[in-house]
């Protein structure tokens, strides 16, 4: 058992019990005021950072300061820490849902299309029926659950609630995180500071409406279960019904395996790392996970894995290529670069603090060694695959539960055992007390500064690309108009897939994103936009149609990720508009929709 309760309370009496509610209420009031006075109609390259009303930033400062001063006081009830963390989640994860009238992220809209397809088709389909999108039918757990939820709620589609998913998925992590941290310490300050750091450092953006958001919460839940119920002391202590915990483990692992490709692999390496600790040398969890994982890979997921295996084998060991971003994924422009560096510095700071915590807190280094192993376990995955240039972000995400714990330990006073505390009290070393008090005071403000820096840096790291990720209602309406009128077999051509409903009707409408092509073909489109695009679209026959769609989201994604700039895309649009081979179908402030005339004549 460890204890960090060595700071005296600031106040006493009823006022001391009630004062933590003051900064919490002030922070939430400032947040509510900021929500009413923030305009997101014209986002720049800094995303939500420059759009937010200053009251939001003031609220974050008040909230973080109130949390830090409250959680360090040993006489504060634990409920205050819960309230502050929930306040943080509201300000972090609910802000976008409140401000934006439509859901964020093209990938979230893609997942909504998969759910719509599942509801429409009434069952899973193969690559012969839906092409590359069959991969989602081979890992259907999340989509089947969301389809059932959509039916249960009686809504038209998952788009009705998916904007709130970041808040929901973050709340799902709270209980397993608390269970993990309470396995290694009973000091609530260390526990809640670690939880706070986990949330402010989790900028990677995998909490949106996606299979990985649920799979990750289940992953952390499995680790909590194994750490608390599969250790040697748990088994020897006769804790009831080990078979019940094994059944629960199987259920959670099955849910992970049928929902996401990468998370089971990360879970296996984490469980293997735990086996390096004598306390957790139990092979039941890792063997169970491996068997279930292999069973799924060799049956339902085999079609996809058979096609992808050659590329996966080639990427093994190529660490440089696995962490490389490549064309179309390089931040371009002052805002994109600044927010990208904010994210990097935030992650680097938490990892550096974690290293300091490991070196500084000798007791935790011994007692929490399993958590240290879990934090280090994802690192070898750099050598396994690039995972679409996202492996570096996923590794950071899976390291975070352990890294946040040791980073929190670096911000708090020296960890001592209860026995050492008792001995110190008996010795009564009063002469050192003034020096210790001064050190504690300095540590309080240094820790607060570090926590404030991380909490504020979360906003640009998490919301700095909202110019890419946000689609205004006009853009949603334009794309919806396209799919409402497109006959089966039609072709939709766009610069990239960064627009809402990009995968709508993917089982009956083909899509072509020309920025995914070789750069030489992209250059030909830039040189002769209308002629080259007309040639690419000419193979579509009646009654199907060929459409060209250019929207605000495509422009933002192309410009901020180093593809084509605004002038080049503007040239493409004007060339198509001036060409007699294309006809304007619809336009608004968010984009244009053209159709290729068939047979060389005018559209009837």
Coordinates of C-alpha atoms in Angstrom, one line a residue:
X1 CA 0.0 0.0 0.0
X2 CA 1.3 3.5 -0.8
X3 CA 0.3 6.8 0.6
X4 CA 0.9 10.4 -0.5
X5 CA -1.3 12.2 2.1
X6 CA 1.3 14.5 3.5
X7 CA -0.2 18.0 2.8
X8 CA -2.3 19.8 5.4
X9 CA -5.8 20.9 4.5
X10 CA -6.1 24.6 3.5
X11 CA -9.3 25.3 5.5
X12 CA -11.4 23.6 8.1
X13 CA -15.1 23.5 9.0
X14 CA -18.1 23.7 6.7
X15 CA -16.4 26.2 4.4
X16 CA -13.5 23.8 3.8
X17 CA -16.0 21.0 2.9
X18 CA -17.9 23.2 0.4
X19 CA -15.3 25.4 -1.3
X20 CA -14.2 22.8 -4.0
X21 CA -17.7 23.3 -5.5
X22 CA -17.0 27.0 -6.2
X23 CA -14.3 26.7 -8.9
X24 CA -16.2 23.7 -10.4
X25 CA -19.4 25.8 -10.8
X26 CA -17.5 28.8 -12.0
X27 CA -15.7 26.7 -14.6
X28 CA -18.9 25.1 -15.9
X29 CA -20.6 28.6 -16.0
X30 CA -17.7 30.0 -18.1
X31 CA -17.9 27.0 -20.4
X32 CA -21.7 27.4 -20.8
X33 CA -21.1 31.1 -21.6
X34 CA -18.4 30.3 -24.1
X35 CA -20.7 27.8 -25.9
X36 CA -23.3 30.5 -26.4
X37 CA -20.7 33.0 -27.7
X38 CA -18.5 30.8 -30.0
X39 CA -19.0 31.1 -33.8
X40 CA -17.9 28.0 -35.8
X41 CA -19.2 29.2 -39.1
X42 CA -15.8 30.2 -40.4
X43 CA -13.0 28.0 -39.0
X44 CA -9.4 28.7 -39.9
X45 CA -6.4 26.4 -40.0
X46 CA -6.2 26.4 -36.2
X47 CA -9.6 24.7 -36.0
X48 CA -11.6 25.3 -32.9
X49 CA -8.6 26.9 -31.1
X50 CA -9.1 30.4 -32.4
X51 CA -12.9 30.1 -32.7
X52 CA -13.5 29.5 -29.0
X53 CA -14.6 32.3 -26.8
X54 CA -11.9 33.4 -24.2
X55 CA -14.3 32.3 -21.5
X56 CA -13.7 28.7 -22.4
X57 CA -9.9 29.0 -21.7
X58 CA -10.6 30.8 -18.5
X59 CA -13.0 28.0 -17.5
X60 CA -10.3 25.3 -18.2
X61 CA -7.8 27.2 -16.0
X62 CA -10.3 27.5 -13.2
X63 CA -11.3 23.9 -13.5
X64 CA -7.7 22.6 -13.5
X65 CA -6.7 24.8 -10.6
X66 CA -9.7 23.8 -8.5
X67 CA -9.0 20.1 -9.2
X68 CA -5.4 20.3 -8.3
X69 CA -5.9 22.1 -5.0
X70 CA -8.8 19.8 -4.2
X71 CA -7.3 16.5 -5.0
X72 CA -4.1 17.2 -3.0
X73 CA -6.1 17.8 0.1
X74 CA -6.4 14.5 2.1
X75 CA -9.6 15.7 3.8
X76 CA -11.6 16.3 0.7
X77 CA -14.2 13.7 -0.1
X78 CA -13.5 11.5 -3.2
X79 CA -16.8 12.7 -4.7
X80 CA -15.1 16.1 -5.5
X81 CA -12.5 14.4 -7.7
X82 CA -15.2 12.5 -9.5
X83 CA -17.1 15.8 -10.1
X84 CA -14.0 17.6 -11.4
X85 CA -13.1 14.7 -13.8
X86 CA -16.7 14.7 -15.1
X87 CA -16.5 18.4 -15.6
X88 CA -13.3 18.0 -17.6
X89 CA -14.9 15.4 -19.8
X90 CA -17.8 17.7 -20.5
X91 CA -15.5 20.6 -21.4
X92 CA -13.2 18.3 -23.5
X93 CA -15.6 15.9 -25.2
X94 CA -19.0 17.6 -25.2
X95 CA -17.9 21.0 -26.5
X96 CA -17.8 19.9 -30.2
X97 CA -21.2 18.2 -29.9
X98 CA -22.7 21.4 -28.5
X99 CA -21.1 23.8 -30.9
X100 CA -21.4 21.9 -34.2
X101 CA -24.9 21.2 -35.7
X102 CA -23.6 18.1 -37.5
X103 CA -21.4 15.2 -36.4
X104 CA -17.6 15.5 -37.0
X105 CA -15.2 13.2 -38.8
X106 CA -15.6 11.6 -42.3
X107 CA -14.8 8.2 -40.7
X108 CA -17.8 8.5 -38.4
X109 CA -20.1 9.2 -41.3
X110 CA -18.5 6.2 -43.0
X111 CA -19.4 4.0 -40.0
X112 CA -22.9 5.3 -40.1
X113 CA -23.1 4.1 -43.8
X114 CA -21.9 0.7 -42.7
X115 CA -24.7 0.5 -40.1
X116 CA -27.2 1.7 -42.7
X117 CA -26.0 -1.0 -45.1
X118 CA -26.4 -3.7 -42.3
X119 CA -29.9 -2.5 -41.6
X120 CA -30.7 -2.4 -45.4
X121 CA -29.1 -5.7 -46.4
X122 CA -30.3 -7.5 -43.3
X123 CA -27.1 -9.5 -43.0
X124 CA -23.4 -9.6 -43.7
X125 CA -22.1 -9.6 -47.3
X126 CA -18.9 -10.7 -49.1
X127 CA -16.4 -8.9 -51.3
X128 CA -18.2 -10.0 -54.4
X129 CA -21.2 -8.0 -53.2
X130 CA -19.7 -4.9 -51.6
X131 CA -16.0 -4.9 -52.7
X132 CA -13.4 -3.5 -50.3
X133 CA -16.1 -2.5 -47.8
X134 CA -16.6 -6.2 -47.0
X135 CA -13.9 -5.8 -44.4
X136 CA -16.4 -4.2 -42.1
X137 CA -18.7 -7.2 -42.5
X138 CA -15.8 -9.4 -41.4
X139 CA -15.5 -7.4 -38.1
X140 CA -19.2 -6.6 -37.5
X141 CA -19.4 -6.5 -33.7
X142 CA -19.6 -2.7 -33.3
X143 CA -21.8 -2.2 -36.3
X144 CA -24.3 -4.9 -35.4
X145 CA -24.6 -3.5 -31.8
X146 CA -25.1 0.0 -33.2
X147 CA -27.7 -1.2 -35.7
X148 CA -29.6 -2.8 -32.8
X149 CA -29.3 0.4 -30.8
X150 CA -30.6 2.4 -33.7
X151 CA -33.6 0.2 -34.0
X152 CA -34.1 0.2 -30.2
X153 CA -34.1 4.0 -30.1
X154 CA -36.4 4.3 -33.0
X155 CA -34.2 6.9 -34.8
X156 CA -33.6 7.1 -38.6
X157 CA -29.8 6.6 -38.4
X158 CA -26.8 6.6 -36.0
X159 CA -26.1 10.1 -37.1
X160 CA -28.8 11.2 -34.6
X161 CA -26.5 10.4 -31.7
X162 CA -23.0 9.8 -32.9
X163 CA -21.9 13.4 -32.2
X164 CA -22.0 12.6 -28.5
X165 CA -20.0 9.4 -28.9
X166 CA -16.6 10.9 -27.8
X167 CA -18.2 11.8 -24.4
X168 CA -19.8 8.3 -24.1
X169 CA -16.7 6.4 -25.0
X170 CA -14.6 8.5 -22.6
X171 CA -17.0 7.7 -19.8
X172 CA -16.7 4.0 -20.6
X173 CA -13.0 4.2 -19.7
X174 CA -13.5 5.8 -16.3
X175 CA -14.3 2.7 -14.3
X176 CA -11.6 0.4 -15.7
X177 CA -9.0 3.1 -15.2
X178 CA -10.0 3.5 -11.6
X179 CA -9.9 -0.3 -11.1
X180 CA -6.4 -0.5 -12.6
X181 CA -5.0 2.4 -10.6
X182 CA -6.6 1.2 -7.3
X183 CA -4.8 -2.1 -7.8
X184 CA -1.5 -0.3 -7.2
X185 CA -2.3 2.5 -4.7
X186 CA -5.0 3.6 -2.4
X187 CA -3.9 7.2 -2.5
X188 CA -6.8 9.0 -4.2
X189 CA -4.6 11.9 -5.3
X190 CA -2.3 9.6 -7.3
X191 CA -5.4 7.8 -8.7
X192 CA -7.3 10.9 -9.8
X193 CA -4.3 12.8 -11.1
X194 CA -3.5 9.8 -13.2
X195 CA -7.1 9.7 -14.5
X196 CA -6.9 13.5 -15.3
X197 CA -3.6 13.1 -17.2
X198 CA -4.9 10.1 -19.1
X199 CA -7.8 12.2 -20.4
X200 CA -5.9 15.3 -21.3
X201 CA -3.2 13.3 -23.0
X202 CA -5.7 11.2 -25.0
X203 CA -5.8 13.6 -27.9
X204 CA -5.3 10.8 -30.6
X205 CA -9.0 11.1 -31.5
X206 CA -9.9 7.4 -31.4
X207 CA -12.9 8.2 -29.2
X208 CA -15.2 9.1 -32.0
X209 CA -18.0 6.9 -33.3
X210 CA -15.9 3.9 -34.3
X211 CA -15.2 0.2 -33.5
X212 CA -11.9 1.1 -31.9
X213 CA -13.5 3.4 -29.3
X214 CA -15.4 0.5 -27.9
X215 CA -12.6 -2.1 -28.4
X216 CA -10.2 0.2 -26.6
X217 CA -12.5 0.6 -23.6
X218 CA -12.9 -3.2 -23.5
X219 CA -9.1 -3.6 -23.8
X220 CA -8.6 -1.4 -20.7
X221 CA -11.4 -3.4 -19.0
X222 CA -9.7 -6.7 -19.7
X223 CA -6.5 -5.3 -18.2
X224 CA -8.4 -4.2 -15.1
X225 CA -10.0 -7.6 -14.8
X226 CA -6.7 -9.5 -15.2
X227 CA -4.8 -7.2 -12.8
X228 CA -7.4 -7.5 -10.1
X229 CA -8.7 -11.1 -10.5
X230 CA -5.9 -13.1 -12.1
X231 CA -2.9 -12.3 -10.0
X232 CA -1.4 -14.9 -7.7
X233 CA -2.6 -13.1 -4.5
X234 CA -6.2 -13.1 -5.9
X235 CA -6.2 -16.8 -6.6
X236 CA -4.5 -17.8 -3.4
X237 CA -6.8 -15.5 -1.4
X238 CA -9.7 -17.6 -2.4
X239 CA -11.5 -14.7 -4.2
X240 CA -14.9 -16.2 -5.2
X241 CA -15.7 -18.0 -8.4
X242 CA -12.6 -17.7 -10.6
X243 CA -14.6 -19.3 -13.3
X244 CA -17.0 -16.4 -13.3
X245 CA -14.1 -14.0 -14.0
X246 CA -12.9 -16.3 -16.8
X247 CA -16.3 -16.2 -18.4
X248 CA -16.3 -12.5 -18.2
X249 CA -12.9 -12.3 -19.7
X250 CA -14.0 -14.5 -22.6
X251 CA -17.0 -12.3 -23.3
X252 CA -15.0 -9.1 -23.3
X253 CA -12.3 -10.7 -25.5
X254 CA -14.8 -12.0 -28.0
X255 CA -16.4 -8.5 -28.2
X256 CA -13.0 -7.0 -29.0
X257 CA -12.0 -9.7 -31.5
X258 CA -15.2 -9.4 -33.6
X259 CA -15.1 -5.6 -33.6
X260 CA -11.6 -4.4 -34.4
X261 CA -8.4 -5.7 -36.2
X262 CA -5.6 -4.1 -34.2
X263 CA -6.9 -4.1 -30.6
X264 CA -6.6 -7.9 -30.1
X265 CA -3.0 -7.8 -31.1
X266 CA -2.3 -5.0 -28.7
X267 CA -4.1 -6.9 -25.9
X268 CA -2.0 -10.0 -26.6
X269 CA 1.3 -8.2 -26.3
X270 CA 0.1 -6.5 -23.1
X271 CA -1.0 -9.8 -21.5
X272 CA 2.3 -11.4 -22.6
X273 CA 4.2 -8.5 -20.9
X274 CA 2.2 -9.1 -17.7
X275 CA 3.5 -12.7 -17.7
X276 CA 7.0 -11.3 -17.2
X277 CA 5.9 -10.4 -13.7
X278 CA 5.9 -13.2 -11.3
X279 CA 2.7 -11.9 -9.7
X280 CA 0.8 -12.3 -13.0
X281 CA 2.4 -15.4 -14.5
X282 CA -1.0 -16.8 -15.3
X283 CA -1.4 -18.0 -18.9
X284 CA -5.2 -18.3 -18.9
X285 CA -5.9 -14.7 -20.0
X286 CA -3.2 -14.7 -22.8
X287 CA -4.0 -18.2 -24.0
X288 CA -7.7 -17.4 -24.0
X289 CA -7.2 -14.2 -26.1
X290 CA -4.8 -15.9 -28.6
X291 CA -7.2 -18.8 -29.2
X292 CA -10.2 -16.6 -29.7
X293 CA -8.2 -14.2 -31.9
X294 CA -6.8 -17.0 -34.1
X295 CA -10.2 -18.6 -34.4
X296 CA -11.7 -15.4 -35.8
X297 CA -8.8 -14.7 -38.1
X298 CA -8.9 -18.2 -39.6
X299 CA -12.7 -18.1 -40.2
X300 CA -14.7 -14.9 -40.5
X301 CA -11.8 -12.6 -41.2
X302 CA -9.8 -15.0 -43.5
X303 CA -10.9 -13.4 -46.8
X304 CA -9.5 -10.0 -45.8
X305 CA -6.4 -11.4 -44.2
X306 CA -5.6 -13.6 -47.2
X307 CA -5.5 -10.6 -49.4
X308 CA -3.7 -8.3 -47.0
X309 CA -1.1 -10.8 -45.6
X310 CA 1.6 -10.2 -48.3
X311 CA 1.7 -6.5 -47.5
X312 CA 1.6 -7.2 -43.8
X313 CA 4.5 -9.6 -44.0
X314 CA 6.6 -7.0 -46.0
X315 CA 6.0 -4.3 -43.4
X316 CA 7.3 -6.4 -40.5
X317 CA 10.6 -5.0 -39.2
X318 CA 10.4 -1.9 -41.4
X319 CA 10.1 0.6 -38.6
X320 CA 11.0 3.6 -40.7
X321 CA 8.3 3.0 -43.2
X322 CA 5.8 2.0 -40.4
X323 CA 6.1 5.4 -38.7
X324 CA 6.3 7.5 -41.9
X325 CA 3.3 9.6 -42.8
X326 CA 3.8 10.0 -46.6
X327 CA 2.0 12.0 -49.3
X328 CA -1.3 13.5 -48.2
X329 CA -0.7 13.1 -44.5
X330 CA 1.8 15.9 -43.9
X331 CA 0.5 18.9 -42.0
X332 CA 0.8 22.0 -44.2
X333 CA 0.3 25.6 -43.2
X334 CA 1.0 27.5 -40.0
X335 CA -2.1 26.3 -38.2
X336 CA -1.8 22.7 -39.1
X337 CA 1.9 22.6 -38.1
X338 CA 1.3 24.4 -34.9
X339 CA -1.5 22.1 -33.7
X340 CA 0.5 19.1 -34.8
X341 CA 3.4 20.2 -32.6
X342 CA 1.1 20.9 -29.7
X343 CA 0.0 17.2 -29.9
X344 CA 3.6 16.0 -30.1
X345 CA 4.7 18.1 -27.2
X346 CA 1.8 17.0 -25.1
X347 CA 2.6 13.3 -25.7
X348 CA 6.3 13.9 -25.2
X349 CA 5.7 15.7 -21.9
X350 CA 3.5 13.0 -20.5
X351 CA 6.1 10.3 -21.5
X352 CA 8.9 12.4 -20.0
X353 CA 6.9 12.9 -16.8
X354 CA 6.3 9.1 -16.7
X355 CA 10.0 8.5 -17.0
X356 CA 10.6 10.9 -14.1
X357 CA 8.0 9.2 -12.1
X358 CA 9.6 5.8 -12.6
X359 CA 13.0 7.1 -11.6
X360 CA 11.8 9.1 -8.7
X361 CA 9.2 6.9 -7.1
X362 CA 11.1 3.8 -6.0
X363 CA 8.1 2.3 -4.2
X364 CA 5.9 2.5 -7.3
X365 CA 8.7 1.2 -9.5
X366 CA 8.5 -2.0 -7.5
X367 CA 4.8 -2.2 -6.6
X368 CA 3.4 -1.0 -10.0
X369 CA 5.9 -2.9 -12.2
X370 CA 3.1 -4.7 -14.0
X371 CA 1.6 -1.4 -15.0
X372 CA 5.1 -0.3 -16.2
X373 CA 5.2 -3.5 -18.3
X374 CA 1.8 -2.7 -19.8
X375 CA 3.0 0.8 -20.8
X376 CA 6.1 -0.5 -22.6
X377 CA 4.4 -3.5 -24.2
X378 CA 2.9 -1.7 -27.3
X379 CA 6.3 -0.4 -28.4
X380 CA 7.3 -3.5 -30.5
X381 CA 4.2 -2.9 -32.6
X382 CA 6.2 -0.3 -34.4
X383 CA 8.0 -3.2 -36.1
X384 CA 4.8 -5.1 -37.0
X385 CA 2.9 -2.7 -39.3
X386 CA 2.3 0.9 -40.4
X387 CA -1.5 0.4 -39.9
X388 CA -2.2 3.0 -42.6
X389 CA 0.4 5.4 -41.2
X390 CA -1.4 5.4 -37.8
X391 CA 0.7 2.9 -35.8
X392 CA 2.6 5.7 -34.0
X393 CA -0.7 7.1 -32.7
X394 CA -2.1 3.8 -31.7
X395 CA 1.0 2.9 -29.8
X396 CA 0.8 6.1 -27.9
X397 CA -2.9 5.4 -27.1
X398 CA -2.2 1.9 -25.7
X399 CA 0.8 3.1 -23.7
X400 CA -1.3 5.9 -22.1
X401 CA -2.9 4.1 -19.1
X402 CA 0.5 3.1 -17.7
X403 CA 2.2 6.3 -18.7
X404 CA -0.4 8.5 -17.1
X405 CA 0.0 6.7 -13.8
X406 CA 3.7 7.3 -13.6
X407 CA 3.4 10.8 -14.9
X408 CA 1.0 11.6 -12.1
X409 CA 3.5 10.1 -9.6
X410 CA 6.1 12.6 -10.9
X411 CA 3.8 15.5 -10.0
X412 CA 3.0 14.4 -6.5
X413 CA 5.2 14.2 -3.3
X414 CA 7.6 11.4 -2.7
X415 CA 5.8 8.1 -2.4
X416 CA 6.4 6.3 0.9
X417 CA 5.1 3.1 2.5
X418 CA 2.7 3.5 5.5
X419 CA 5.4 1.8 7.6
X420 CA 7.9 4.5 6.6
X421 CA 5.4 7.2 7.5
X422 CA 4.8 5.6 11.0
X423 CA 8.5 5.5 11.6
X424 CA 9.0 9.1 10.6
X425 CA 6.2 10.2 13.0
X426 CA 7.8 8.2 15.9
X427 CA 11.2 9.8 15.1
X428 CA 9.5 13.2 15.2
X429 CA 12.0 15.0 13.0
X430 CA 10.6 18.5 13.5
X431 CA 13.7 20.3 12.3
X432 CA 13.2 19.2 8.7
X433 CA 9.5 20.2 8.7
X434 CA 10.0 23.8 7.5
X435 CA 12.2 22.7 4.6
X436 CA 9.7 20.0 3.7
X437 CA 6.9 22.6 3.8
X438 CA 8.7 24.9 1.4
X439 CA 9.4 22.0 -0.9
X440 CA 5.8 21.0 -0.9
X441 CA 4.7 24.5 -1.6
X442 CA 7.0 24.7 -4.6
X443 CA 5.9 21.3 -5.8
X444 CA 2.3 22.3 -5.6
X445 CA 2.8 25.2 -8.0
X446 CA 5.2 23.3 -10.3
X447 CA 2.7 20.4 -10.5
X448 CA -0.2 22.9 -11.2
X449 CA 1.8 24.5 -14.0
X450 CA 2.4 21.1 -15.6
X451 CA -1.2 20.1 -15.3
X452 CA -2.4 23.4 -16.7
X453 CA 0.0 23.2 -19.6
X454 CA -1.2 19.7 -20.5
X455 CA -4.9 20.5 -20.1
X456 CA -4.7 23.6 -22.3
X457 CA -2.5 21.8 -24.9
X458 CA -5.2 19.2 -25.3
X459 CA -7.5 21.6 -27.1
X460 CA -5.2 22.3 -30.1
X461 CA -4.1 18.7 -30.1
X462 CA -7.6 17.4 -30.2
X463 CA -9.6 20.1 -32.0
X464 CA -6.9 21.8 -34.1
X465 CA -8.0 20.0 -37.2
X466 CA -11.7 20.8 -37.0
X467 CA -11.6 22.8 -40.2
X468 CA -11.0 19.3 -41.8
X469 CA -13.3 17.4 -39.5
X470 CA -16.4 19.6 -39.4
X471 CA -19.0 19.6 -42.2
X472 CA -21.6 22.4 -42.1
X473 CA -25.2 21.6 -42.7
X474 CA -25.0 23.0 -46.2
X475 CA -22.3 20.4 -47.1
X476 CA -24.4 17.6 -45.6
X477 CA -27.4 18.8 -47.6
X478 CA -25.5 19.0 -50.9
X479 CA -24.1 15.4 -50.5
X480 CA -27.5 14.1 -49.4
X481 CA -29.0 15.6 -52.5
X482 CA -26.5 13.7 -54.6
X483 CA -27.3 10.3 -53.1
X484 CA -31.0 10.9 -53.1
X485 CA -30.9 11.2 -56.9
X486 CA -28.0 8.9 -58.0
X487 CA -29.3 5.8 -59.7
X488 CA -27.8 2.4 -58.9
X489 CA -24.5 1.9 -60.7
X490 CA -23.6 5.6 -60.7
X491 CA -20.1 6.9 -60.1
X492 CA -19.2 9.7 -57.7
X493 CA -15.9 11.4 -58.4
X494 CA -14.3 13.7 -55.7
X495 CA -10.9 15.0 -54.8
X496 CA -10.8 12.9 -51.6
X497 CA -13.2 11.2 -49.2
X498 CA -13.3 14.0 -46.6
X499 CA -17.0 14.9 -46.9
X500 CA -20.1 13.7 -45.0
X501 CA -21.9 10.6 -46.3
X502 CA -18.9 9.8 -48.5
X503 CA -19.8 6.1 -48.3
X504 CA -23.6 6.4 -48.5
X505 CA -25.1 3.7 -50.8
X506 CA -21.6 2.2 -51.2
X507 CA -23.3 -1.1 -52.1
X508 CA -25.0 0.4 -55.2
X509 CA -22.9 3.5 -56.1
X510 CA -19.1 3.5 -57.0
X511 CA -16.7 6.1 -55.7
X512 CA -13.4 7.5 -57.1
X513 CA -11.2 9.9 -55.2
X514 CA -8.6 11.1 -57.6
X515 CA -6.1 12.3 -55.0
X516 CA -5.7 8.6 -54.0
X517 CA -4.2 8.1 -57.5
X518 CA -0.5 8.2 -58.5
X519 CA 0.8 11.7 -58.4
X520 CA 1.4 11.7 -62.2
X521 CA -2.3 11.3 -62.8
X522 CA -3.1 14.0 -60.3
X523 CA -0.8 16.3 -62.2
X524 CA -2.7 15.5 -65.4
X525 CA -5.9 16.5 -63.7
X526 CA -4.4 19.8 -62.6
X527 CA -3.2 20.5 -66.1
X528 CA -6.4 19.6 -67.9
X529 CA -9.1 19.2 -65.2
X530 CA -12.3 18.9 -67.3
X531 CA -10.8 16.8 -70.1
X532 CA -9.0 14.3 -67.8
X533 CA -12.0 14.0 -65.4
X534 CA -14.4 13.5 -68.3
X535 CA -12.2 10.7 -69.6
X536 CA -12.1 9.1 -66.2
X537 CA -15.9 9.2 -65.9
X538 CA -16.8 8.3 -69.4
X539 CA -17.4 4.6 -68.8
X540 CA -20.7 5.0 -66.9
X541 CA -23.7 4.1 -69.0
X542 CA -27.4 4.9 -68.6
X543 CA -29.4 4.7 -66.4
X544 CA -26.4 5.3 -64.1
X545 CA -24.8 8.7 -64.0
X546 CA -21.3 10.1 -63.3
X547 CA -21.1 12.9 -60.8
X548 CA -18.3 15.3 -59.8
X549 CA -18.5 16.6 -56.3
X550 CA -16.2 19.2 -54.7
X551 CA -16.9 20.4 -51.2
X552 CA -15.5 22.5 -48.4
X553 CA -14.3 19.5 -46.5
X554 CA -12.3 18.2 -49.4
X555 CA -10.6 21.5 -49.9
X556 CA -9.7 21.8 -46.2
X557 CA -8.3 18.2 -46.1
X558 CA -6.3 18.7 -49.4
X559 CA -4.9 22.0 -48.4
X560 CA -4.0 21.2 -44.8
X561 CA -2.4 17.8 -45.5
X562 CA -0.1 18.9 -48.3
X563 CA -2.1 17.6 -51.4
X564 CA -3.5 20.3 -53.7
X565 CA -3.8 23.9 -52.6
X566 CA -6.8 26.1 -52.8
X567 CA -5.8 27.7 -56.1
X568 CA -5.3 24.3 -57.8
X569 CA -8.7 23.0 -56.6
X570 CA -10.3 26.3 -57.6
X571 CA -8.8 25.8 -61.1
X572 CA -10.3 22.3 -61.3
X573 CA -13.8 23.6 -60.3
X574 CA -13.7 26.5 -62.7
X575 CA -12.6 24.2 -65.5
X576 CA -15.4 21.7 -64.9
X577 CA -17.9 24.6 -64.6
X578 CA -16.8 26.0 -68.0
X579 CA -16.8 22.7 -69.8
X580 CA -19.8 21.9 -72.0
X581 CA -19.3 18.2 -71.0
X582 CA -20.5 18.9 -67.5
X583 CA -23.8 20.3 -66.1
X584 CA -24.3 22.0 -62.7
X585 CA -26.8 20.0 -60.6
X586 CA -26.6 21.9 -57.3
X587 CA -24.4 24.3 -55.4
X588 CA -24.3 26.2 -52.2
X589 CA -21.8 27.9 -49.9
X590 CA -20.2 24.5 -49.1
X591 CA -19.6 23.1 -52.6
X592 CA -20.6 22.1 -56.1
X593 CA -22.2 19.1 -57.7
X594 CA -21.9 18.4 -61.4
X595 CA -23.0 15.6 -63.7
X596 CA -21.2 14.4 -66.8
X597 CA -23.5 14.8 -69.8
X598 CA -24.0 11.5 -71.6
X599 CA -23.8 10.9 -75.3
X600 CA -22.2 14.3 -75.8
X601 CA -25.5 16.1 -75.8
X602 CA -27.2 18.5 -73.4
X603 CA -28.8 17.0 -70.3
X604 CA -32.5 16.4 -70.6

